C-alpha cells in the first residue's frame, strides 16, 4: 500500500507532507476536518489517542509524532537526499532540532492558540495566551542564533543540506510571521529561511495541495 | 574521548544515564547543580540554550534533547541490545513513543512543577499547576492503554525488548507516583512497569549513582 498521510491544512502536518514530496514518495493525502472535529472521532483516536495530526499510515502500521514521522520518511526513501542515516551524527543533529521544534517551539504556539489545554477559567487562559509570544520569541531567538552558526556552511538549518528540519521550521515560521511574533529586525535569518523554504518545489507543491499560499 | 553526560539527579537525564549503562558505554557523569543555577551559566547555555539537562558531549560535538540523545545512544553502541536501527519500523515506534514523552508527558509535568514558564502572576500560575494533574492523568491513560496492547508480546513498552522508552517512561512514572497522580486502580500497568524498570540493573545502578532510591 501507499503510505497515507492524515493532515489538516497549515498544521505541522505540512512538514511531513513536504518531506514526502521531497523524498519522491507516492502517497495518499487524507484531510482531517478540524471544523467537523474529525480528529476526535473514535476512528481517528484509535490511530492517535492525542487526536492530532500528522498521522502516517504505512504498510507496517500507524506512526504518530511529527519528529518520528519525519525521521521515518528520511529513512524509508533512501537516496531521496533526506536520508542521513549513514551519518550517525547528522542524523542525531536533525533528530535534536526536530525534537526541539516538537517539544518547545510548537508547544509555545499551542499556548497561544489553545490555552484551554493548560488552564481552566477564561481569565487564566487569557494569561496563558498573553505569556506565549514572549516564549515563542525566545525560542525563535535560539533558532536565529543557530541559523547564524550554520550559515557559513549553507542556507538550511543544518547547513549545506536540506533536511526535514527545514519544512518543520517553516511551519513554525509561518505561524510566527502570521501572528507577528517574528520581526525583521530580531529574526532576519528565520524570515530569510522561511522565504527560501517556501520557494523549494516540494514545499511549494505541498502548500498548493493544501490550498495555502506563501507568507 | 569518552562521552560526557550532564545531568541533575532525578530529572529526565536519568533516562539517558540508564541507557548509557544499558549500552555498556564508558562515560563521564557531570552534575549540573540546579540549586546553584549552573544550568543558567554561560558555559552551559552555550551547550544548550534552553538551559536543560540532559546534554551529551561526544567526540563529534554536543547533543541536546532527550529523545535525540536516546536514539543516538541506541545507535552509537551497536550490539548493546538497545540498537534497533536495522529495523526501520521498530526504530520508528521507539522514536514515536519517546517523542510523545518529550513533547506531551514531560511538558504536562512541567506545568505542575514550573508554571512560571507558562503564565505571569501568582493566581494564573496556580491555575496552570492546578490543571496539570488532569492532563498528566490523561497522558498516563494513553500509556496504560498502550502497555495493555503490547503486554501480550512482553513486559516492556514495545513488548519483548527493552528499549530506551523504558527508562524514559520510568522517569515520568516516578514523578507520577511521587505526586500521587498515578493511582493503582487507574494505572496498574504503568506502576507494574515502573517497578520492573527500576529493578533492571542498568536503571538500578543509575539510580544509585544519582543518590536516588526506587519508588
PDB file of C-alpha atoms in Angstrom, chain A residues 48 50 52 64-68 99 102-104 107, chain B residues 11-16 52 54 65-68 70 92-111 117-118 135-136 139-140 142-144 146-147 157-158 163-176 190 193:
ATOM      1  CA  UNK A  48      -3.678   8.732  17.591  1.00  0.00           C
ATOM      2  CA  UNK A  50      -3.945  12.563  21.277  1.00  0.00           C
ATOM      3  CA  UNK A  52      -3.617  15.293  16.460  1.00  0.00           C
ATOM      4  CA  UNK A  64       2.421   9.289  15.189  1.00  0.00           C
ATOM      5  CA  UNK A  65       4.538  12.224  16.415  1.00  0.00           C
ATOM      6  CA  UNK A  66       5.986  14.512  13.795  1.00  0.00           C
ATOM      7  CA  UNK A  67       9.726  14.165  14.582  1.00  0.00           C
ATOM      8  CA  UNK A  68       9.350  10.370  14.426  1.00  0.00           C
ATOM      9  CA  UNK A  99      12.543  17.314  18.810  1.00  0.00           C
ATOM     10  CA  UNK A 102       8.158  19.413  18.611  1.00  0.00           C
ATOM     11  CA  UNK A 103       8.678  19.830  22.352  1.00  0.00           C
ATOM     12  CA  UNK A 104       9.480  23.555  22.731  1.00  0.00           C
ATOM     13  CA  UNK A 107       4.058  23.844  22.296  1.00  0.00           C
TER      14      UNK A 107
ATOM     15  CA  UNK B  11      15.494  14.700  36.131  1.00  0.00           C
ATOM     16  CA  UNK B  12      14.736  13.122  32.772  1.00  0.00           C
ATOM     17  CA  UNK B  13      18.515  12.861  32.302  1.00  0.00           C
ATOM     18  CA  UNK B  14      18.138   9.662  34.327  1.00  0.00           C
ATOM     19  CA  UNK B  15      16.783   8.029  31.158  1.00  0.00           C
ATOM     20  CA  UNK B  16      19.913   8.836  29.146  1.00  0.00           C
ATOM     21  CA  UNK B  52      18.139  21.970  30.445  1.00  0.00           C
ATOM     22  CA  UNK B  54      20.423  16.035  29.668  1.00  0.00           C
ATOM     23  CA  UNK B  65      17.031  16.868  23.510  1.00  0.00           C
ATOM     24  CA  UNK B  66      16.419  13.605  25.298  1.00  0.00           C
ATOM     25  CA  UNK B  67      14.669  11.627  22.508  1.00  0.00           C
ATOM     26  CA  UNK B  68      17.559  12.503  20.161  1.00  0.00           C
ATOM     27  CA  UNK B  70      18.375   8.261  23.477  1.00  0.00           C
ATOM     28  CA  UNK B  92      10.161   4.495  14.295  1.00  0.00           C
ATOM     29  CA  UNK B  93       7.989   3.165  17.126  1.00  0.00           C
ATOM     30  CA  UNK B  94      10.684   3.827  19.728  1.00  0.00           C
ATOM     31  CA  UNK B  95      11.192   7.333  18.311  1.00  0.00           C
ATOM     32  CA  UNK B  96       7.442   7.955  18.351  1.00  0.00           C
ATOM     33  CA  UNK B  97       6.974   6.906  21.964  1.00  0.00           C
ATOM     34  CA  UNK B  98       9.995   8.880  23.137  1.00  0.00           C
ATOM     35  CA  UNK B  99       8.832  11.997  21.299  1.00  0.00           C
ATOM     36  CA  UNK B 100       5.400  11.584  22.906  1.00  0.00           C
ATOM     37  CA  UNK B 101       7.094  11.512  26.313  1.00  0.00           C
ATOM     38  CA  UNK B 102       9.264  14.521  25.448  1.00  0.00           C
ATOM     39  CA  UNK B 103       6.535  16.655  23.911  1.00  0.00           C
ATOM     40  CA  UNK B 104       3.392  15.645  25.843  1.00  0.00           C
ATOM     41  CA  UNK B 105       4.030  13.728  29.063  1.00  0.00           C
ATOM     42  CA  UNK B 106       7.107  15.599  30.299  1.00  0.00           C
ATOM     43  CA  UNK B 107       5.650  19.059  29.459  1.00  0.00           C
ATOM     44  CA  UNK B 108       2.490  18.115  31.376  1.00  0.00           C
ATOM     45  CA  UNK B 109       4.692  17.726  34.469  1.00  0.00           C
ATOM     46  CA  UNK B 110       6.470  20.989  33.654  1.00  0.00           C
ATOM     47  CA  UNK B 111       3.129  22.745  34.038  1.00  0.00           C
ATOM     48  CA  UNK B 117       7.150  29.284  32.385  1.00  0.00           C
ATOM     49  CA  UNK B 118       3.583  29.486  31.113  1.00  0.00           C
ATOM     50  CA  UNK B 135      -3.544  16.380  31.782  1.00  0.00           C
ATOM     51  CA  UNK B 136      -0.840  14.167  33.290  1.00  0.00           C
ATOM     52  CA  UNK B 139      -1.352  11.157  29.221  1.00  0.00           C
ATOM     53  CA  UNK B 140      -0.818   8.196  31.547  1.00  0.00           C
ATOM     54  CA  UNK B 142      -2.738   6.699  26.909  1.00  0.00           C
ATOM     55  CA  UNK B 143       0.368   4.927  28.205  1.00  0.00           C
ATOM     56  CA  UNK B 144      -1.759   2.500  30.242  1.00  0.00           C
ATOM     57  CA  UNK B 146      -0.544   1.128  25.153  1.00  0.00           C
ATOM     58  CA  UNK B 147       1.058  -1.122  27.763  1.00  0.00           C
ATOM     59  CA  UNK B 157       6.837  -0.522  26.359  1.00  0.00           C
ATOM     60  CA  UNK B 158       7.490  -2.093  22.967  1.00  0.00           C
ATOM     61  CA  UNK B 163      14.367  -0.131  24.690  1.00  0.00           C
ATOM     62  CA  UNK B 164      15.209   3.454  25.619  1.00  0.00           C
ATOM     63  CA  UNK B 165      11.466   4.042  26.000  1.00  0.00           C
ATOM     64  CA  UNK B 166      11.516   2.022  29.224  1.00  0.00           C
ATOM     65  CA  UNK B 167      13.857   4.176  31.340  1.00  0.00           C
ATOM     66  CA  UNK B 168      12.330   7.322  29.799  1.00  0.00           C
ATOM     67  CA  UNK B 169       8.820   6.273  30.856  1.00  0.00           C
ATOM     68  CA  UNK B 170      10.265   5.190  34.218  1.00  0.00           C
ATOM     69  CA  UNK B 171      11.335   8.783  34.994  1.00  0.00           C
ATOM     70  CA  UNK B 172       7.832  10.045  34.230  1.00  0.00           C
ATOM     71  CA  UNK B 173       6.248   7.260  36.279  1.00  0.00           C
ATOM     72  CA  UNK B 174       8.492   8.115  39.236  1.00  0.00           C
ATOM     73  CA  UNK B 175       7.172  11.675  39.060  1.00  0.00           C
ATOM     74  CA  UNK B 176       3.645  10.388  38.642  1.00  0.00           C
ATOM     75  CA  UNK B 190       2.215   1.786  34.412  1.00  0.00           C
ATOM     76  CA  UNK B 193       6.222  -1.298  34.548  1.00  0.00           C
TER      77      UNK B 193
END
